[in-house]
mmCIF file of C-alpha atoms and ligand atoms in Angstrom:
data_model
loop_
_atom_site.group_PDB
_atom_site.id
_atom_site.type_symbol
_atom_site.label_atom_id
_atom_site.label_comp_id
_atom_site.label_asym_id
_atom_site.label_seq_id
_atom_site.Cartn_x
_atom_site.Cartn_y
_atom_site.Cartn_z
ATOM 1 C CA MET A 1 -209.881 99.675 94.553
ATOM 2 C CA LYS A 2 -209.332 101.615 91.331
ATOM 3 C CA LEU A 3 -211.461 104.686 90.637
ATOM 4 C CA ILE A 4 -211.120 106.015 87.083
ATOM 5 C CA LEU A 5 -212.030 109.664 86.550
ATOM 6 C CA ALA A 6 -213.070 110.343 82.938
ATOM 7 C CA SER A 7 -210.735 113.279 82.485
ATOM 8 C CA HIS A 8 -207.246 113.776 81.109
ATOM 9 C CA ASN A 9 -206.845 116.964 83.167
ATOM 10 C CA PRO A 10 -204.146 116.365 85.860
ATOM 11 C CA LYS A 11 -205.661 119.136 88.038
ATOM 12 C CA LYS A 12 -209.038 117.366 88.159
ATOM 13 C CA ILE A 13 -207.351 114.052 89.016
ATOM 14 C CA ALA A 14 -205.335 115.680 91.825
ATOM 15 C CA GLU A 15 -208.422 117.473 93.165
ATOM 16 C CA LEU A 16 -210.473 114.270 93.459
ATOM 17 C CA ARG A 17 -207.503 112.342 94.859
ATOM 18 C CA SER A 18 -206.993 114.823 97.689
ATOM 19 C CA LEU A 19 -210.737 115.029 98.396
ATOM 20 C CA LEU A 20 -211.092 111.250 98.711
ATOM 21 C CA ALA A 21 -207.808 110.741 100.602
ATOM 22 C CA GLU A 22 -209.538 111.366 103.910
ATOM 23 C CA CYS A 23 -212.955 109.768 103.540
ATOM 24 C CA LEU A 24 -212.014 106.888 101.221
ATOM 25 C CA PRO A 25 -208.247 106.252 101.521
ATOM 26 C CA GLU A 26 -208.524 102.847 99.816
ATOM 27 C CA ALA A 27 -209.650 104.486 96.541
ATOM 28 C CA GLU A 28 -206.849 104.870 94.021
ATOM 29 C CA VAL A 29 -207.847 107.776 91.742
ATOM 30 C CA LEU A 30 -206.447 107.321 88.230
ATOM 31 C CA PRO A 31 -206.839 108.911 84.780
ATOM 32 C CA PRO A 32 -208.242 106.712 81.968
ATOM 33 C CA ASP A 33 -204.868 106.173 80.291
ATOM 34 C CA ALA A 34 -203.505 104.543 83.467
ATOM 35 C CA VAL A 35 -205.705 101.541 82.592
ATOM 36 C CA GLY A 36 -205.196 101.793 78.827
ATOM 37 C CA LEU A 37 -208.267 103.902 77.963
ATOM 38 C CA THR A 38 -207.343 106.715 75.591
ATOM 39 C CA GLY A 39 -210.523 107.763 73.731
ATOM 40 C CA GLU A 40 -212.647 110.851 74.401
ATOM 41 C CA VAL A 41 -216.363 110.424 75.085
ATOM 42 C CA GLU A 42 -218.686 112.542 72.947
ATOM 43 C CA GLU A 43 -221.022 114.639 75.079
ATOM 44 C CA THR A 44 -224.244 113.835 73.237
ATOM 45 C CA GLY A 45 -226.611 113.972 76.239
ATOM 46 C CA ALA A 46 -229.417 116.516 76.629
ATOM 47 C CA THR A 47 -228.721 117.011 80.352
ATOM 48 C CA PHE A 48 -225.680 117.363 82.615
ATOM 49 C CA GLU A 49 -226.640 114.049 84.233
ATOM 50 C CA GLU A 50 -226.737 112.201 80.896
ATOM 51 C CA ASN A 51 -223.339 113.525 79.844
ATOM 52 C CA ALA A 52 -221.743 112.736 83.198
ATOM 53 C CA LEU A 53 -223.165 109.185 83.059
ATOM 54 C CA LEU A 54 -221.910 108.656 79.489
ATOM 55 C CA LYS A 55 -218.394 109.532 80.662
ATOM 56 C CA ALA A 56 -218.582 107.467 83.871
ATOM 57 C CA ARG A 57 -219.875 104.386 82.041
ATOM 58 C CA ALA A 58 -217.170 104.650 79.375
ATOM 59 C CA VAL A 59 -214.395 104.355 81.968
ATOM 60 C CA SER A 60 -216.079 101.862 84.305
ATOM 61 C CA GLN A 61 -215.911 99.004 81.783
ATOM 62 C CA GLY A 62 -217.541 96.646 84.301
ATOM 63 C CA ARG A 63 -214.225 96.586 86.193
ATOM 64 C CA TYR A 64 -213.605 99.941 87.830
ATOM 65 C CA ILE A 65 -215.436 102.648 89.741
ATOM 66 C CA GLY A 66 -216.053 105.043 86.829
ATOM 67 C CA VAL A 67 -216.583 108.726 87.529
ATOM 68 C CA GLY A 68 -217.574 111.442 85.064
ATOM 69 C CA ASP A 69 -218.641 115.037 85.448
ATOM 70 C CA ASP A 70 -220.393 117.682 83.409
ATOM 71 C CA SER A 71 -220.959 121.294 84.303
ATOM 72 C CA GLY A 72 -222.154 124.567 82.892
ATOM 73 C CA LEU A 73 -224.112 127.763 83.305
ATOM 74 C CA THR A 74 -227.907 127.959 83.110
ATOM 75 C CA VAL A 75 -229.405 131.418 82.656
ATOM 76 C CA ASP A 76 -233.045 132.033 83.681
ATOM 77 C CA ALA A 77 -233.770 134.639 80.983
ATOM 78 C CA LEU A 78 -232.404 132.280 78.307
ATOM 79 C CA ASN A 79 -234.585 129.352 79.386
ATOM 80 C CA GLY A 80 -231.603 127.544 80.850
ATOM 81 C CA GLU A 81 -229.170 128.209 78.024
ATOM 82 C CA PRO A 82 -226.264 127.748 77.475
ATOM 83 C CA GLY A 83 -226.650 124.661 79.736
ATOM 84 C CA VAL A 84 -224.941 121.570 78.351
ATOM 85 C CA TRP A 85 -223.659 123.781 75.534
ATOM 86 C CA SER A 86 -221.742 126.089 77.923
ATOM 87 C CA ALA A 87 -218.268 125.287 76.581
ATOM 88 C CA ARG A 88 -219.462 125.565 72.971
ATOM 89 C CA PHE A 89 -222.001 128.406 73.334
ATOM 90 C CA ALA A 90 -220.421 130.702 70.716
ATOM 91 C CA ALA A 91 -219.155 127.833 68.565
ATOM 92 C CA ARG A 92 -222.698 126.518 68.236
ATOM 93 C CA SER A 93 -223.792 129.861 66.783
ATOM 94 C CA GLY A 94 -220.863 129.806 64.365
ATOM 95 C CA LEU A 95 -219.188 132.720 66.180
ATOM 96 C CA ALA A 96 -216.002 130.991 67.343
ATOM 97 C CA GLY A 97 -213.970 127.790 67.389
ATOM 98 C CA GLU A 98 -214.728 124.810 69.620
ATOM 99 C CA HIS A 99 -214.175 126.223 73.135
ATOM 100 C CA ASP A 100 -213.591 129.963 73.316
ATOM 101 C CA ASP A 101 -214.273 131.515 76.744
ATOM 102 C CA ALA A 102 -213.925 135.110 75.510
ATOM 103 C CA ALA A 103 -216.390 134.563 72.663
ATOM 104 C CA ASN A 104 -218.797 132.735 74.988
ATOM 105 C CA ASN A 105 -218.768 135.659 77.436
ATOM 106 C CA ARG A 106 -219.284 138.221 74.643
ATOM 107 C CA LEU A 107 -222.257 136.255 73.364
ATOM 108 C CA LEU A 108 -223.736 135.985 76.865
ATOM 109 C CA LEU A 109 -223.463 139.759 77.393
ATOM 110 C CA GLU A 110 -225.021 140.369 73.987
ATOM 111 C CA ARG A 111 -227.933 137.955 74.560
ATOM 112 C CA LEU A 112 -228.693 139.627 77.927
ATOM 113 C CA ARG A 113 -228.254 143.248 76.790
ATOM 114 C CA GLU A 114 -231.957 144.091 77.072
ATOM 115 C CA VAL A 115 -232.576 142.013 80.200
ATOM 116 C CA PRO A 116 -233.150 144.225 83.286
ATOM 117 C CA ASP A 117 -231.100 143.864 86.471
ATOM 118 C CA GLY A 118 -233.813 142.022 88.390
ATOM 119 C CA ALA A 119 -234.145 139.299 85.752
ATOM 120 C CA ARG A 120 -230.496 138.317 85.281
ATOM 121 C CA GLY A 121 -230.538 135.276 87.595
ATOM 122 C CA ALA A 122 -228.421 132.232 86.713
ATOM 123 C CA ALA A 123 -226.912 129.112 88.214
ATOM 124 C CA PHE A 124 -223.732 127.182 87.762
ATOM 125 C CA VAL A 125 -224.494 123.460 87.801
ATOM 126 C CA CYS A 126 -222.155 120.501 88.211
ATOM 127 C CA CYS A 127 -223.221 116.888 87.935
ATOM 128 C CA ILE A 128 -220.967 114.025 88.965
ATOM 129 C CA ALA A 129 -221.912 110.499 87.925
ATOM 130 C CA CYS A 130 -220.560 107.240 89.232
ATOM 131 C CA VAL A 131 -220.849 103.749 87.765
ATOM 132 C CA LEU A 132 -219.771 100.866 89.999
ATOM 133 C CA PRO A 133 -218.205 97.659 88.626
ATOM 134 C CA ASP A 134 -221.512 95.794 89.153
ATOM 135 C CA GLY A 135 -223.339 98.348 86.956
ATOM 136 C CA ARG A 136 -225.074 100.285 89.749
ATOM 137 C CA SER A 137 -224.936 104.022 89.194
ATOM 138 C CA PHE A 138 -225.792 107.286 90.895
ATOM 139 C CA THR A 139 -225.490 110.986 90.167
ATOM 140 C CA VAL A 140 -224.932 113.951 92.461
ATOM 141 C CA ARG A 141 -225.773 117.542 91.541
ATOM 142 C CA GLY A 142 -224.294 120.760 92.899
ATOM 143 C CA GLU A 143 -225.735 124.202 92.137
ATOM 144 C CA VAL A 144 -224.901 127.773 93.040
ATOM 145 C CA ARG A 145 -227.177 130.728 92.272
ATOM 146 C CA GLY A 146 -225.936 134.114 91.126
ATOM 147 C CA SER A 147 -226.655 136.774 88.539
ATOM 148 C CA ILE A 148 -225.050 137.850 85.292
ATOM 149 C CA LEU A 149 -223.146 141.156 85.412
ATOM 150 C CA ARG A 150 -223.121 143.764 82.631
ATOM 151 C CA ALA A 151 -219.303 143.976 82.552
ATOM 152 C CA TYR A 152 -216.389 141.741 83.519
ATOM 153 C CA ARG A 153 -215.154 141.774 87.102
ATOM 154 C CA GLY A 154 -212.006 140.032 88.358
ATOM 155 C CA ALA A 155 -209.131 138.122 86.803
ATOM 156 C CA GLY A 156 -209.266 134.746 88.562
ATOM 157 C CA GLY A 157 -211.152 131.577 87.717
ATOM 158 C CA PHE A 158 -212.087 130.573 84.179
ATOM 159 C CA GLY A 159 -215.011 130.422 81.765
ATOM 160 C CA TYR A 160 -217.986 132.556 82.784
ATOM 161 C CA ASP A 161 -216.540 133.450 86.222
ATOM 162 C CA PRO A 162 -215.964 137.194 85.490
ATOM 163 C CA LEU A 163 -219.671 137.625 84.638
ATOM 164 C CA PHE A 164 -221.110 135.622 87.542
ATOM 165 C CA LEU A 165 -221.972 137.755 90.578
ATOM 166 C CA TYR A 166 -222.201 135.807 93.827
ATOM 167 C CA ALA A 167 -224.446 138.003 95.971
ATOM 168 C CA PRO A 168 -223.617 136.653 99.467
ATOM 169 C CA LEU A 169 -219.999 137.831 99.028
ATOM 170 C CA GLY A 170 -220.800 140.777 96.727
ATOM 171 C CA ARG A 171 -218.083 139.635 94.296
ATOM 172 C CA SER A 172 -217.875 137.835 90.988
ATOM 173 C CA PHE A 173 -216.526 134.275 90.932
ATOM 174 C CA ALA A 174 -213.402 135.669 89.229
ATOM 175 C CA GLU A 175 -212.826 137.880 92.296
ATOM 176 C CA LEU A 176 -212.818 134.954 94.767
ATOM 177 C CA THR A 177 -209.726 133.025 95.859
ATOM 178 C CA PRO A 178 -209.760 129.370 94.788
ATOM 179 C CA ALA A 179 -210.577 128.360 98.399
ATOM 180 C CA GLU A 180 -213.473 130.842 98.604
ATOM 181 C CA LYS A 181 -214.871 129.612 95.295
ATOM 182 C CA ASN A 182 -214.457 125.967 96.236
ATOM 183 C CA ALA A 183 -216.371 126.490 99.484
ATOM 184 C CA VAL A 184 -219.540 127.631 97.678
ATOM 185 C CA SER A 185 -219.239 126.519 94.055
ATOM 186 C CA HIS A 186 -221.393 124.000 92.207
ATOM 187 C CA ARG A 187 -218.295 121.854 91.760
ATOM 188 C CA GLY A 188 -217.309 121.992 95.454
ATOM 189 C CA VAL A 189 -220.862 121.095 96.517
ATOM 190 C CA ALA A 190 -221.082 118.229 93.991
ATOM 191 C CA LEU A 191 -217.641 116.833 94.845
ATOM 192 C CA ARG A 192 -218.291 116.799 98.581
ATOM 193 C CA GLY A 193 -221.710 115.207 98.004
ATOM 194 C CA PHE A 194 -220.143 112.634 95.716
ATOM 195 C CA ALA A 195 -217.446 111.666 98.246
ATOM 196 C CA ALA A 196 -220.043 111.148 100.982
ATOM 197 C CA ARG A 197 -222.393 109.196 98.678
ATOM 198 C CA LEU A 198 -219.633 106.919 97.342
ATOM 199 C CA ALA A 199 -218.459 106.115 100.862
ATOM 200 C CA ARG A 200 -222.071 105.151 101.724
ATOM 201 C CA GLU A 201 -222.519 103.030 98.577
ATOM 202 C CA LEU A 202 -219.310 101.114 99.217
ATOM 203 C CA ALA A 203 -220.294 100.548 102.827
ATOM 204 C CA GLY A 204 -223.468 98.846 101.555
ATOM 205 C CA GLY A 205 -226.004 101.699 101.593
ATOM 206 C CA ALA A 206 -228.922 101.269 99.213
ATOM 207 C CA PRO A 207 -228.829 103.313 95.953
ATOM 208 C CA GLY A 208 -231.220 106.248 96.062
ATOM 209 C CA ASP A 209 -230.963 106.921 99.787
HETATM 210 P P1 LIG B 1 -217.466 120.755 80.771
HETATM 211 O O1 LIG B 1 -215.979 120.770 80.792
HETATM 212 O O2 LIG B 1 -218.097 119.994 79.684
HETATM 213 O O3 LIG B 1 -218.034 120.431 82.125
HETATM 214 O O4 LIG B 1 -217.912 122.253 80.396
HETATM 215 C C1 LIG B 1 -217.980 123.194 81.360
HETATM 216 C C2 LIG B 1 -218.130 124.580 80.753
HETATM 217 O O5 LIG B 1 -219.070 125.272 81.566
HETATM 218 C C3 LIG B 1 -216.819 125.339 80.860
HETATM 219 O O6 LIG B 1 -216.134 125.314 79.670
HETATM 220 C C4 LIG B 1 -217.289 126.733 81.233
HETATM 221 O O7 LIG B 1 -217.624 127.419 80.054
HETATM 222 C C5 LIG B 1 -218.548 126.488 82.021
HETATM 223 N N1 LIG B 1 -218.238 126.357 83.465
HETATM 224 C C6 LIG B 1 -218.384 125.256 84.245
HETATM 225 N N2 LIG B 1 -217.995 125.486 85.500
HETATM 226 C C7 LIG B 1 -217.576 126.764 85.533
HETATM 227 C C8 LIG B 1 -217.028 127.592 86.558
HETATM 228 O O8 LIG B 1 -216.819 127.200 87.730
HETATM 229 N N3 LIG B 1 -216.729 128.834 86.192
HETATM 230 C C9 LIG B 1 -216.920 129.322 84.944
HETATM 231 N N4 LIG B 1 -217.401 128.602 83.947
HETATM 232 C C10 LIG B 1 -217.732 127.317 84.238
#
C-alpha cells in the first residue's frame, strides 16, 4: 500500500514514515518523485484545509493514498492573519522575497506593536488532508494556542517559533527541544490524529466518524 506525501522535504517523509511504522506498518511512505510526480502544487486555497486537500488530491491520482499538509500562524488581533499566507506574509506586502522568516517575524512584531499584552493571543494550525484511491477524503486539524512576544526568545525551531510563547511551559517554541515541541505542537497533534484516522478508514470505519 503506497502512501504518497505531497512534499519533497526528506525530513517530512521520514517523520511520517516513523509515525506510521507502528500503527500502519503496511503503509509505504514515499515522496511524489518515487512514483514519477515532479510538479509543485500551487497553494491557491483560502483555508488550510483547502490547500492540504489540493496537495493530497494532486498526488493521489486515483491510485495512491495521497497526503498533503498546510500550516501557519493565526493571530487574533490580526483577524487570523497571516493564516494561509504565513510563509509569504512579508512577500505579500512587497517587503521581502518569497519565503523570508526574518522578514515575516519583523512584520509580525511591527503589526502588533500597539497591541497590549492581554490581546496578543495566537494559534499555530496544521491541517493534514488525505485522499484515498477511491476518491474518499478526510482532513484532520491540529491547533496550539499561545501568544506573540515583543522580542525574540530562543534559537531552535523555525519560522515564527521565537515569537510564539507557549504559556504552559513558560517558554517560546524556539526554546523547546524538538521532542517537547512535537508533544504539544499543532503538527504533532495533527499527525497523531491523522495516523489514528487513517488506520480507522482503512479498517472500514465510516468517513466523518
Ligand atoms: P507551509 O509550508 O505552507 O505549511 O507554510 C507554513 C508556514 O507557516 C511556515 O513557513 C512558517 O512560516 C509557519 N509555520 C508553520 N508551522 C510552524 C511552526 O511549527 N513554527 C513556526 N512557524 C511555523
